[in-house]
Tab-separated table of N, CA and C in Angstrom:
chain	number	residue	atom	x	y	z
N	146	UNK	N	-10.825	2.734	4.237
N	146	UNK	CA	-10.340	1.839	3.204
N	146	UNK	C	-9.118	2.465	2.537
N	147	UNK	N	-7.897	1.531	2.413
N	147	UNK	CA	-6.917	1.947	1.191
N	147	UNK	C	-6.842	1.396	0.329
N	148	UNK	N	-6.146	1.956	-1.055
N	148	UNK	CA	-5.961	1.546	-2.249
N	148	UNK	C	-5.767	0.035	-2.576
N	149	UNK	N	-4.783	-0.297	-1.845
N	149	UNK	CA	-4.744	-1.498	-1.539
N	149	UNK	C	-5.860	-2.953	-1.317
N	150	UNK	N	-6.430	-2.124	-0.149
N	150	UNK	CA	-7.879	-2.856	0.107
N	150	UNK	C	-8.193	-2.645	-0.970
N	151	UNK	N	-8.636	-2.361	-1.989
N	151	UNK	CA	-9.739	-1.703	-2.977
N	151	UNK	C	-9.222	-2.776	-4.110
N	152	UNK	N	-8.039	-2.808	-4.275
N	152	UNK	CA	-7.478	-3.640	-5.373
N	152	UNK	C	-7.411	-5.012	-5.048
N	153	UNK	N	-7.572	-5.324	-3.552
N	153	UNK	CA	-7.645	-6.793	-3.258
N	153	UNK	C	-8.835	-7.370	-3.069
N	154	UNK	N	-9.746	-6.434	-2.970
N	154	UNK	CA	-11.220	-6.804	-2.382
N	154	UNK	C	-11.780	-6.939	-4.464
N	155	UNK	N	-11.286	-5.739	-5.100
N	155	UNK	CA	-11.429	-6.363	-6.539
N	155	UNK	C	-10.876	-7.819	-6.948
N	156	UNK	N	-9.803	-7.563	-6.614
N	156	UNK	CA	-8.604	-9.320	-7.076
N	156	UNK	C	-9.603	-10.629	-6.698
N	157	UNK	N	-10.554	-10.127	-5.401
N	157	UNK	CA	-11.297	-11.007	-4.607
N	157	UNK	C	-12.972	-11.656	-5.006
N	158	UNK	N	-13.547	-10.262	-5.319
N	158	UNK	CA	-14.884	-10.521	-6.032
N	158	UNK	C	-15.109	-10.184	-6.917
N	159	UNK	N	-14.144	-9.214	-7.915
N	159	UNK	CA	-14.508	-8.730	-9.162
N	159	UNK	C	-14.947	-7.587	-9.518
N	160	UNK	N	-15.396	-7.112	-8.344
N	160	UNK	CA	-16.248	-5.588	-8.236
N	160	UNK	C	-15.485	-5.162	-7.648
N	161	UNK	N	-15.000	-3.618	-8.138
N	161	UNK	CA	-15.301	-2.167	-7.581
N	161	UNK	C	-16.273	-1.643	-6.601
N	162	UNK	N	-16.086	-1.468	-5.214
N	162	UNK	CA	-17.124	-0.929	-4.841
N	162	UNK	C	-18.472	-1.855	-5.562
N	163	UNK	N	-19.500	-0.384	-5.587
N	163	UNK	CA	-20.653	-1.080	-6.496
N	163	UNK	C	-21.065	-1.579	-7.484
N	164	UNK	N	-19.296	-1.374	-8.544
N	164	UNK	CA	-19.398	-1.639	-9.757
N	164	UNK	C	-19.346	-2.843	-10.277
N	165	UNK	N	-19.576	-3.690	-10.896
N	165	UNK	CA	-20.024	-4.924	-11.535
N	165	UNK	C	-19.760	-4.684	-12.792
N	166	UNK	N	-18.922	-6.108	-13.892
N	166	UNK	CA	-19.518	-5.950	-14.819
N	166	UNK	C	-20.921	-6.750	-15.050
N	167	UNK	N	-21.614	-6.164	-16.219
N	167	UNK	CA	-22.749	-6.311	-16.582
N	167	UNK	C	-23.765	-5.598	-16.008
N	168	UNK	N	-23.224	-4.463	-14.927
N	168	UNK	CA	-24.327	-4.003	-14.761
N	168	UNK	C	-24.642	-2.807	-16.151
N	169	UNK	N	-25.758	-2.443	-16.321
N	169	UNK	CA	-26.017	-1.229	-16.629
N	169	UNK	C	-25.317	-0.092	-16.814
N	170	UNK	N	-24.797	0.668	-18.130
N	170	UNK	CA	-23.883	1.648	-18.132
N	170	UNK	C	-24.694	2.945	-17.385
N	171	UNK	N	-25.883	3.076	-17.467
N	171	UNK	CA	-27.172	3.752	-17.049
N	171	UNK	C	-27.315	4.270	-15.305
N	172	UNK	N	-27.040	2.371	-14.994
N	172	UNK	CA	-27.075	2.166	-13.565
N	172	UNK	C	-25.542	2.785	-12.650
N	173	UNK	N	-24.323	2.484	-13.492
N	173	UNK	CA	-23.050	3.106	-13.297
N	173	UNK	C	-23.234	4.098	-12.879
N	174	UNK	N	-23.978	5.209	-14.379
N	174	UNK	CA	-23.560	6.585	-13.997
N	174	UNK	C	-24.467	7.267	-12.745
N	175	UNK	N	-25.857	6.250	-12.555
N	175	UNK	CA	-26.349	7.150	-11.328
N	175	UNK	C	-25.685	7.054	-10.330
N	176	UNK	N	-24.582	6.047	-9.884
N	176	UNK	CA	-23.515	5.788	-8.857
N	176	UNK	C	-22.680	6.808	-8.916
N	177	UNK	N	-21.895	6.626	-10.066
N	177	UNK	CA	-20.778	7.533	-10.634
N	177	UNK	C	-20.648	8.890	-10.886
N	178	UNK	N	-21.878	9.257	-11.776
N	178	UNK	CA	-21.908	10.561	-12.353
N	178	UNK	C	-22.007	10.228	-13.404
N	179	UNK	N	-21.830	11.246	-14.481
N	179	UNK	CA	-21.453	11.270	-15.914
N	179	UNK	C	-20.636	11.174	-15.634
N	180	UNK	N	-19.808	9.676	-17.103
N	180	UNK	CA	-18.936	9.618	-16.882
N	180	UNK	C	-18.087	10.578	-18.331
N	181	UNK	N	-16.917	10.332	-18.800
N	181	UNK	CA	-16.093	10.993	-20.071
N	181	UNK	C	-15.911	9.360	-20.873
N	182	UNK	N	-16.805	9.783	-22.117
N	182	UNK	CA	-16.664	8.944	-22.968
N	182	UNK	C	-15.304	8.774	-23.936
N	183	UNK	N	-14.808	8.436	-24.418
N	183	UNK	CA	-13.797	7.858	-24.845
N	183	UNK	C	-14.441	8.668	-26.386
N	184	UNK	N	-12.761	9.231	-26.902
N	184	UNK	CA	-13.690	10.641	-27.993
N	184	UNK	C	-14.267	9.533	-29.302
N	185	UNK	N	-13.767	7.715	-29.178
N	185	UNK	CA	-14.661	7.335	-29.934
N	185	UNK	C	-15.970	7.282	-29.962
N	186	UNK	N	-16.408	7.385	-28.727
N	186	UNK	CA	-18.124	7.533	-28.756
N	186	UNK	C	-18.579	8.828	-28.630
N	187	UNK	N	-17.590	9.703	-28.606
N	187	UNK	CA	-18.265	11.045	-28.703
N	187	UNK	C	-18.339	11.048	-30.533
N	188	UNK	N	-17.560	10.803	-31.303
N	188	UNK	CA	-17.281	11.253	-32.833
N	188	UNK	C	-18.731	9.849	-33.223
N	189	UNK	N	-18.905	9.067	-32.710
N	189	UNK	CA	-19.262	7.807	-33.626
N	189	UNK	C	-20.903	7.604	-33.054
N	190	UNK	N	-21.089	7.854	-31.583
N	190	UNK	CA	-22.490	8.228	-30.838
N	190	UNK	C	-21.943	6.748	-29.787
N	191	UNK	N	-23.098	6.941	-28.875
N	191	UNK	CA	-23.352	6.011	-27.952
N	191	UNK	C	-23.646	4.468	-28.236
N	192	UNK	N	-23.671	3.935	-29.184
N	192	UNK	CA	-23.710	2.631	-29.456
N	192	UNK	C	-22.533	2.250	-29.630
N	193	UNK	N	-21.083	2.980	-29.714
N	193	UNK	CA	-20.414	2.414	-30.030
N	193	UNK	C	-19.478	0.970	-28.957
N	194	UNK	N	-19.499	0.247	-29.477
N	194	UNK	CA	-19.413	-0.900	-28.424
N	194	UNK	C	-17.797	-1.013	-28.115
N	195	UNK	N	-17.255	-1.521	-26.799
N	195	UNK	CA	-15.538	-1.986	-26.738
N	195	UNK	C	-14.918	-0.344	-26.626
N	196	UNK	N	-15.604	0.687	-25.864
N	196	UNK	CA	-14.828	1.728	-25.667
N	196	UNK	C	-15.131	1.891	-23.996
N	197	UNK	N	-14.193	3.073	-23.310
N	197	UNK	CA	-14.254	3.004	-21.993
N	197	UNK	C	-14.974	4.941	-21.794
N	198	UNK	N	-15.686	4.318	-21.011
N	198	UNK	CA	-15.773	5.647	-20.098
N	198	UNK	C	-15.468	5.991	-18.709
N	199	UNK	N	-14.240	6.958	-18.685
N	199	UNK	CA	-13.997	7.505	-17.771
N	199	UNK	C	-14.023	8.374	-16.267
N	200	UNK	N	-13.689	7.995	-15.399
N	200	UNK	CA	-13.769	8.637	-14.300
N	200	UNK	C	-12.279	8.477	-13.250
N	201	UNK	N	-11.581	10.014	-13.776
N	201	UNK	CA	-10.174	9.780	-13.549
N	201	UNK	C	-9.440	8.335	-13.631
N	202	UNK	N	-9.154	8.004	-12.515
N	202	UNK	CA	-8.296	6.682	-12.905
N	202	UNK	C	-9.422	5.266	-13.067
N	203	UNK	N	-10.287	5.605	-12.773
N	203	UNK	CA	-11.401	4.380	-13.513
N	203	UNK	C	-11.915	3.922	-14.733
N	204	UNK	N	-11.683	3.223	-15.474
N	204	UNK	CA	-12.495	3.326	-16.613
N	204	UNK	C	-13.359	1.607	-16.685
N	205	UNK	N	-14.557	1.872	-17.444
N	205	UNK	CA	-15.465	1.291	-17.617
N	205	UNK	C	-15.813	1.494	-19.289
N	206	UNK	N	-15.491	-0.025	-19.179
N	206	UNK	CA	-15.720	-0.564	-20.991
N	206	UNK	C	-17.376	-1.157	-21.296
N	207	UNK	N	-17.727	-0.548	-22.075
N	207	UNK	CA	-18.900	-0.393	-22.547
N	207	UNK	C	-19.458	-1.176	-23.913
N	208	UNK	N	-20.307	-2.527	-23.546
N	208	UNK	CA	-20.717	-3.270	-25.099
N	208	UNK	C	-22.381	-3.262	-24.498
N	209	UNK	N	-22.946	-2.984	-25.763
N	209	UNK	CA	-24.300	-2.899	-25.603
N	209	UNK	C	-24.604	-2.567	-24.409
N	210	UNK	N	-24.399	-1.080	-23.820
N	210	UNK	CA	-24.679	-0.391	-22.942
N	210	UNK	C	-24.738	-0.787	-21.815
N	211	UNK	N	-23.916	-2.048	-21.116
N	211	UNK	CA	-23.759	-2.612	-20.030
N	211	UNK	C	-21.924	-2.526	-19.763
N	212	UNK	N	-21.358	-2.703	-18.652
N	212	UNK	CA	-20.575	-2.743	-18.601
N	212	UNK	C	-19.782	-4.140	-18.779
N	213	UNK	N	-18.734	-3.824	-19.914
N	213	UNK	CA	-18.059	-5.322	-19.806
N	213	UNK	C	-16.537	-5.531	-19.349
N	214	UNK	N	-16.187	-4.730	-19.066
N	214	UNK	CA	-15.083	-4.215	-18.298
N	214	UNK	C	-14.745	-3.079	-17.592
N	215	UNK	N	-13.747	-3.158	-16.591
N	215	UNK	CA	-13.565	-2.436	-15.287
N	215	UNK	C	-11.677	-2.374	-15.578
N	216	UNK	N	-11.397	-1.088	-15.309
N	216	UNK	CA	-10.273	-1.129	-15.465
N	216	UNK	C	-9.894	-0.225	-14.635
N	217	UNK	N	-8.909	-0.231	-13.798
N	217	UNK	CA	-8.099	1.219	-12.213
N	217	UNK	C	-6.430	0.749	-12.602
N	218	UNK	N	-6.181	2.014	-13.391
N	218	UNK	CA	-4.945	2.281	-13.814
N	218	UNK	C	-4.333	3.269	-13.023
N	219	UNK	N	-3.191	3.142	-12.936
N	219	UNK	CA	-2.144	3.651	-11.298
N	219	UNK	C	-1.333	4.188	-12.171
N	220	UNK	N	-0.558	5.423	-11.362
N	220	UNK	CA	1.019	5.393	-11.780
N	220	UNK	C	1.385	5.611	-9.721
N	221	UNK	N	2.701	4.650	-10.362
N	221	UNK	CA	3.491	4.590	-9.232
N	221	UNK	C	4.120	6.153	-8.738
N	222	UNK	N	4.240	6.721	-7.738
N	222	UNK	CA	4.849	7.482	-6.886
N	222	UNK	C	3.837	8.633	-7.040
N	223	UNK	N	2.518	8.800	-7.379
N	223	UNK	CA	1.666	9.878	-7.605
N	223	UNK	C	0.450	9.381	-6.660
N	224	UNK	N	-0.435	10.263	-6.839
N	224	UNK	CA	-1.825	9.833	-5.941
N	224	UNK	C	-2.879	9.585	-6.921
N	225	UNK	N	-3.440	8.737	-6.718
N	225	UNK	CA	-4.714	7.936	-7.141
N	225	UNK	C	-5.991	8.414	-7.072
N	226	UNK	N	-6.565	8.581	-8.214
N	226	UNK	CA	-7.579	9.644	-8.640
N	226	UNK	C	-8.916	8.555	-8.750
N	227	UNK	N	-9.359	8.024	-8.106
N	227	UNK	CA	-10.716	7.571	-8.481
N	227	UNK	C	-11.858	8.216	-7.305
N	228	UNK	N	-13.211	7.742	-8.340
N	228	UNK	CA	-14.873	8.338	-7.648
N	228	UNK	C	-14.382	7.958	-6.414
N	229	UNK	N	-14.974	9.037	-5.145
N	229	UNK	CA	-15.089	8.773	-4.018
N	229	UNK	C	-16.343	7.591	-3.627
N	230	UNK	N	-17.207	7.157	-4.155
N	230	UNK	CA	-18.449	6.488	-3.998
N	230	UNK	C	-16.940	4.622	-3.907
N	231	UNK	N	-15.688	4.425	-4.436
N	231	UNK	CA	-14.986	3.785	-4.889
N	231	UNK	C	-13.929	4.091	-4.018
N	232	UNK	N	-13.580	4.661	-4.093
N	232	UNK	CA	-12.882	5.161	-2.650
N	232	UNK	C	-12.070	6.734	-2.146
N	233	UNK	N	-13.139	6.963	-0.895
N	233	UNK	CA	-13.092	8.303	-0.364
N	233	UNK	C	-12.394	9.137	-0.286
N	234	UNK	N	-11.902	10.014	-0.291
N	234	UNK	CA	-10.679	11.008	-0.262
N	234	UNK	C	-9.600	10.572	-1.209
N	235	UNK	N	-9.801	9.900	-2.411
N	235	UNK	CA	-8.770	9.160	-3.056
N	235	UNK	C	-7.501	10.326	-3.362
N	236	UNK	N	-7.967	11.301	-3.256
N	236	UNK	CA	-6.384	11.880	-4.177
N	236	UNK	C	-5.626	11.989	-2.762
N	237	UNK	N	-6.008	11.532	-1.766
N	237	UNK	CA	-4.907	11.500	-0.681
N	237	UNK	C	-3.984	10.611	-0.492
N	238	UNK	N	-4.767	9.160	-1.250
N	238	UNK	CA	-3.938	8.137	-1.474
N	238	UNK	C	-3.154	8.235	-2.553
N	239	UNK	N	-2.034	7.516	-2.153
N	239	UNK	CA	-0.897	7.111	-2.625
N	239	UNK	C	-0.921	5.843	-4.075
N	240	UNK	N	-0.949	6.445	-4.749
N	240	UNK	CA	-1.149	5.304	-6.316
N	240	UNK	C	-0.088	3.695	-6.509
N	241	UNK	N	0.637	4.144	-5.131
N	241	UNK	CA	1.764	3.239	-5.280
N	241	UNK	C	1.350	2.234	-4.781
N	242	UNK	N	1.759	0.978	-5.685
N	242	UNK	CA	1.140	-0.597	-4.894
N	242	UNK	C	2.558	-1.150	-5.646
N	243	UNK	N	2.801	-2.056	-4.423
N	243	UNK	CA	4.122	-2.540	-4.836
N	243	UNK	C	3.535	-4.285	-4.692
N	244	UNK	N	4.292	-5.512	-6.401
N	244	UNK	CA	3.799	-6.053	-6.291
N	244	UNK	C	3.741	-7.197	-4.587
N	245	UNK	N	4.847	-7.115	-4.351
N	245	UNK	CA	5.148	-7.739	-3.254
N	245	UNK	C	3.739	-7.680	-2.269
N	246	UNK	N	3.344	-6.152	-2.113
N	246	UNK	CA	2.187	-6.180	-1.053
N	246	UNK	C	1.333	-6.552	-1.230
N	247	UNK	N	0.373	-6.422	-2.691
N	247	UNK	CA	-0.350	-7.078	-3.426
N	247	UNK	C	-0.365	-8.146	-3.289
N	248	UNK	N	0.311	-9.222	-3.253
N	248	UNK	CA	0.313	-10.727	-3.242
N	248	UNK	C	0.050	-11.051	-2.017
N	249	UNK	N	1.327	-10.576	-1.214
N	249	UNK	CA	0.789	-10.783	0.266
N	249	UNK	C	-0.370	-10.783	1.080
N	250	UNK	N	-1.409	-9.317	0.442
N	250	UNK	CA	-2.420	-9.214	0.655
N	250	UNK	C	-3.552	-10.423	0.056
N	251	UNK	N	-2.862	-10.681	-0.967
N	251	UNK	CA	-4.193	-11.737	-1.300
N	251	UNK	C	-4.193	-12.757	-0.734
N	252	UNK	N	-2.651	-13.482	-0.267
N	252	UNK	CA	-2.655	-14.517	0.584
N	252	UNK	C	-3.380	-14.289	1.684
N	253	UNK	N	-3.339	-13.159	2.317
N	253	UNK	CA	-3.730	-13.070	3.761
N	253	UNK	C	-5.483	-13.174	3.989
N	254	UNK	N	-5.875	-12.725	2.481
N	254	UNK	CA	-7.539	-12.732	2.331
N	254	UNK	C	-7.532	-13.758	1.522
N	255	UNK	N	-6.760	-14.753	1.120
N	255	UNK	CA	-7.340	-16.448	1.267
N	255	UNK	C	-7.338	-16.220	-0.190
N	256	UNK	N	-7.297	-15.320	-1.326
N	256	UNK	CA	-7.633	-15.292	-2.881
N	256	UNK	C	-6.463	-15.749	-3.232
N	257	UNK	N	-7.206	-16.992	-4.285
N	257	UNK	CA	-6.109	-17.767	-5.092
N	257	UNK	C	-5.632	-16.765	-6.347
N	258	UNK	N	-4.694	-17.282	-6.579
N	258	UNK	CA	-4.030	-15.805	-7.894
N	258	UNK	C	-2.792	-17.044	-8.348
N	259	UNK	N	-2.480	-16.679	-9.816
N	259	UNK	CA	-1.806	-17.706	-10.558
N	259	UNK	C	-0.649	-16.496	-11.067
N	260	UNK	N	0.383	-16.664	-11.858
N	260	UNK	CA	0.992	-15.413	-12.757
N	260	UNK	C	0.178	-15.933	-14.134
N	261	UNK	N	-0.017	-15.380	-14.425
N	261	UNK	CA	-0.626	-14.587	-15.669
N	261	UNK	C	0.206	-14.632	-16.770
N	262	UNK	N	0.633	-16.229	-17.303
N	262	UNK	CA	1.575	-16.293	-18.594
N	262	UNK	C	1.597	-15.148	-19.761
N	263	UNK	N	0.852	-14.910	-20.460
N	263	UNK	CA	0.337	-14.327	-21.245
N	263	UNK	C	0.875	-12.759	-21.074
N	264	UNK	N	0.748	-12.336	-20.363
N	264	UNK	CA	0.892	-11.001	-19.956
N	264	UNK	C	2.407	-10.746	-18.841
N	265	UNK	N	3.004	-11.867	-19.069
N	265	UNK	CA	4.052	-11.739	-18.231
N	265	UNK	C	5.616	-11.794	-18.829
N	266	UNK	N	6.215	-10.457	-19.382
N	266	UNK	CA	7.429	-10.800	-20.820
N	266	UNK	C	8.229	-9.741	-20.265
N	267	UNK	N	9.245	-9.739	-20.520
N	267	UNK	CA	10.346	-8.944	-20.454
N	267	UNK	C	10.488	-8.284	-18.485
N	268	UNK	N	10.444	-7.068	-18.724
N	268	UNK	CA	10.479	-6.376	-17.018
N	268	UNK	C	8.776	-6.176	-16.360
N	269	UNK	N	7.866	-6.864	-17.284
N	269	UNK	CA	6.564	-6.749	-16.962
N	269	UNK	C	5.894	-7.966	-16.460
N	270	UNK	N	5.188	-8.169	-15.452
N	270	UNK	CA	4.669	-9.463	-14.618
N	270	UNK	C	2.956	-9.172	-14.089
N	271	UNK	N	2.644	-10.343	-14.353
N	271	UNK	CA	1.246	-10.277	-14.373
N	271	UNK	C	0.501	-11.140	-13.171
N	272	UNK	N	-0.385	-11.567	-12.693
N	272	UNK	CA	-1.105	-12.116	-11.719
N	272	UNK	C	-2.724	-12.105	-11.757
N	273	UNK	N	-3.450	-13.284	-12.234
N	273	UNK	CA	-4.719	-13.583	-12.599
N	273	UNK	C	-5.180	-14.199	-11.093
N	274	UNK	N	-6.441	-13.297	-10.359
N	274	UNK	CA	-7.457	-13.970	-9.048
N	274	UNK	C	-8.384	-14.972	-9.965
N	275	UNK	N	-8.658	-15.655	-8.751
N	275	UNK	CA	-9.601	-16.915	-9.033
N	275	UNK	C	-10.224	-17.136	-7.698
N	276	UNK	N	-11.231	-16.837	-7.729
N	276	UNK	CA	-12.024	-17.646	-9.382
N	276	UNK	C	-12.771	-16.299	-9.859
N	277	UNK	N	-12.585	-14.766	-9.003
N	277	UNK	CA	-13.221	-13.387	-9.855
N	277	UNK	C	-12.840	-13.120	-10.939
N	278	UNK	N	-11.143	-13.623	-11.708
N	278	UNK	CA	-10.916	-13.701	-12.905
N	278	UNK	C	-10.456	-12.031	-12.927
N	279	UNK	N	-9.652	-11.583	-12.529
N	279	UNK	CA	-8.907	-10.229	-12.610
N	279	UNK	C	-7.785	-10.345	-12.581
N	280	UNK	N	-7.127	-9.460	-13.547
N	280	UNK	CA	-5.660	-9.175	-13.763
N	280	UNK	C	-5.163	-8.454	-13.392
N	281	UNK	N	-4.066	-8.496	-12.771
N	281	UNK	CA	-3.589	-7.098	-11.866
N	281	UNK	C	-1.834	-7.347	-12.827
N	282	UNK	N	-1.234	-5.726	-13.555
N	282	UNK	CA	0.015	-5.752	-14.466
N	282	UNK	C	0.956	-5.088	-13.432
N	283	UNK	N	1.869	-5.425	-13.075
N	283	UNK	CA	3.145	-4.670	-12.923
N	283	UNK	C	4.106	-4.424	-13.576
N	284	UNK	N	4.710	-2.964	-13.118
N	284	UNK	CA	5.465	-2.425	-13.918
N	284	UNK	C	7.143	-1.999	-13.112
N	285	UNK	N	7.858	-1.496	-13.870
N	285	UNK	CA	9.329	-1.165	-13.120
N	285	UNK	C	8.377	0.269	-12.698
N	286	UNK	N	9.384	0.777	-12.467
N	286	UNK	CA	8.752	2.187	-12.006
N	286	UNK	C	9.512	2.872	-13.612
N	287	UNK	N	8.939	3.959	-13.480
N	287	UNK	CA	9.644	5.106	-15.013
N	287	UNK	C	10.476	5.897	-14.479
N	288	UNK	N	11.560	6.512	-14.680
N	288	UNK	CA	12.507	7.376	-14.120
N	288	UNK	C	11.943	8.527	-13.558
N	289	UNK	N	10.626	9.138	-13.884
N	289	UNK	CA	10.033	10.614	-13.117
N	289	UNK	C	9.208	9.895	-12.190
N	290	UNK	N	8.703	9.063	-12.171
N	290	UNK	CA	7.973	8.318	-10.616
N	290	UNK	C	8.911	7.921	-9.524
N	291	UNK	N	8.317	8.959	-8.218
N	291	UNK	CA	8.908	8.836	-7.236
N	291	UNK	C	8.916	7.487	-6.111
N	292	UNK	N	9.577	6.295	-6.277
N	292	UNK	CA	9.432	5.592	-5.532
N	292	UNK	C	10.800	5.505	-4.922
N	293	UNK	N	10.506	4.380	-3.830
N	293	UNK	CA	11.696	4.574	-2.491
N	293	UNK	C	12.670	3.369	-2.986
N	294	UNK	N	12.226	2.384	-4.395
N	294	UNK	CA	12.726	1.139	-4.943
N	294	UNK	C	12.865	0.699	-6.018
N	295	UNK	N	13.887	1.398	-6.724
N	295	UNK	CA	13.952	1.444	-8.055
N	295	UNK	C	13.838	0.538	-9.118
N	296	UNK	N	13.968	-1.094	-8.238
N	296	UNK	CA	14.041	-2.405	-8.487
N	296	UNK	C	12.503	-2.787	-8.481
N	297	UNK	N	11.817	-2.363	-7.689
N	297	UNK	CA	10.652	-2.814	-7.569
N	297	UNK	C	9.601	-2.996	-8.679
N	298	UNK	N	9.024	-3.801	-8.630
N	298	UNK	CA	7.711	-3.797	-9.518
N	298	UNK	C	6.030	-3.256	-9.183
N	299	UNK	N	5.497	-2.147	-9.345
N	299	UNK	CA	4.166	-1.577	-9.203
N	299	UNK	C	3.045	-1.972	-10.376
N	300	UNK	N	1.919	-2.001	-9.801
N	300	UNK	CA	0.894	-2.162	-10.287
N	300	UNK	C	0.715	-1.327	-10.821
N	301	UNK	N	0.023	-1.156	-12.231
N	301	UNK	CA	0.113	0.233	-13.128
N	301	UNK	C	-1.330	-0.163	-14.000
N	302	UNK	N	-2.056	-1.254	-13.457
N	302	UNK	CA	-3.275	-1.726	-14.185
N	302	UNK	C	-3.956	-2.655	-13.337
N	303	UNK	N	-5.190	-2.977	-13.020
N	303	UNK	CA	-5.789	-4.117	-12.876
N	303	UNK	C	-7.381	-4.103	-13.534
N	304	UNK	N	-7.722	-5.011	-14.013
N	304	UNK	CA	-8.765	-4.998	-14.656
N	304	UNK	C	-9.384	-6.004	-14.641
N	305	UNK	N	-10.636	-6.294	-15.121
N	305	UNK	CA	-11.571	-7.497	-15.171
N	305	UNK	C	-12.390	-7.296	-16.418
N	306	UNK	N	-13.067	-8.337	-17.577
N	306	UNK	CA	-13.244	-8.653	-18.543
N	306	UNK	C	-14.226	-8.952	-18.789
N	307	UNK	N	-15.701	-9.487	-19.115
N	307	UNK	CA	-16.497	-10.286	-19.326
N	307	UNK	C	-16.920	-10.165	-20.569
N	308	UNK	N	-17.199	-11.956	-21.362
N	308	UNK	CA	-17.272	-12.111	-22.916
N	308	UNK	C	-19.132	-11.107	-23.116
């Protein structure tokens, strides 16, 4: 599997790998590990609701101890740090997703995707799947990220939500 796959097969059903929201923050970490709480729930304790816990580039938002969001934040021209259980040898991959391939890819796996008004202003462009309801953000690249397209737009976020 590549990064790619991983972000389209999310764009597609909503899940990470095994991750779901609503599952169990409990059930996560026996997948995951311990994860790194966000130092608001370290200072405030474990109830605190609408914070993420971490696992390198993964994070998982936490309300009443279930998961209510999923978030795999990238930087362009570096390698991509998420749980191997999510995908294997990740720091070998390449963090770079350019939006162009992204789209393409979803056409090719049949997922409808809209732009994402809301989230789409200035040099930043957005793209909402349907009907899994995930947002995937692109970005320019930053002047210390090594890419081959200076014009280009990369994915630097995708995430999913539930009320």
């Amino acid at each position: 599997m590549t990064l790619l796959n991983l972000v389209v097969e999310f764009g597609l059903t909503g899940q990470v790998g095994p991750l779901h929201c609503g599952m169990p923050l409990d059930q996560a970490e026996e997948i995951l590990g311990p994860g790194r709480p966000h130092p608001a729930i370290v200072m405030k304790g474990h109830d605190l609701d609408g914070y993420p816990y971490s696992w390198g580039s993964l994070d998982l938002v936490v309300t009443q101890q279930s998961v209510s969001g999923i978030w795999i934040r990238l930087r362009a021209g570096s390698n991509a740090h998420l749980p191997s259980i999510v995908l294997p040898d990740s720091h070998s991959h390449s963090a770079t997703v350019r939006r162009e391939a992204f789209v393409s890819a979803l056409e090719v796996s049949g997922c409808a995707h809209e732009v994402e008004q809301s989230l789409t202003f200035g040099t930043q462009f957005s793209i909402r799947t349907q009907p899994a309801d995930v947002c995937a953000v692109f970005f320019p690249s930053r002047k210390d990220e090594h890419v081959t397209d200076r014009e280009g737009l990369y994915l630097g976020v995708i995430h999913k939500h539930i009320a």
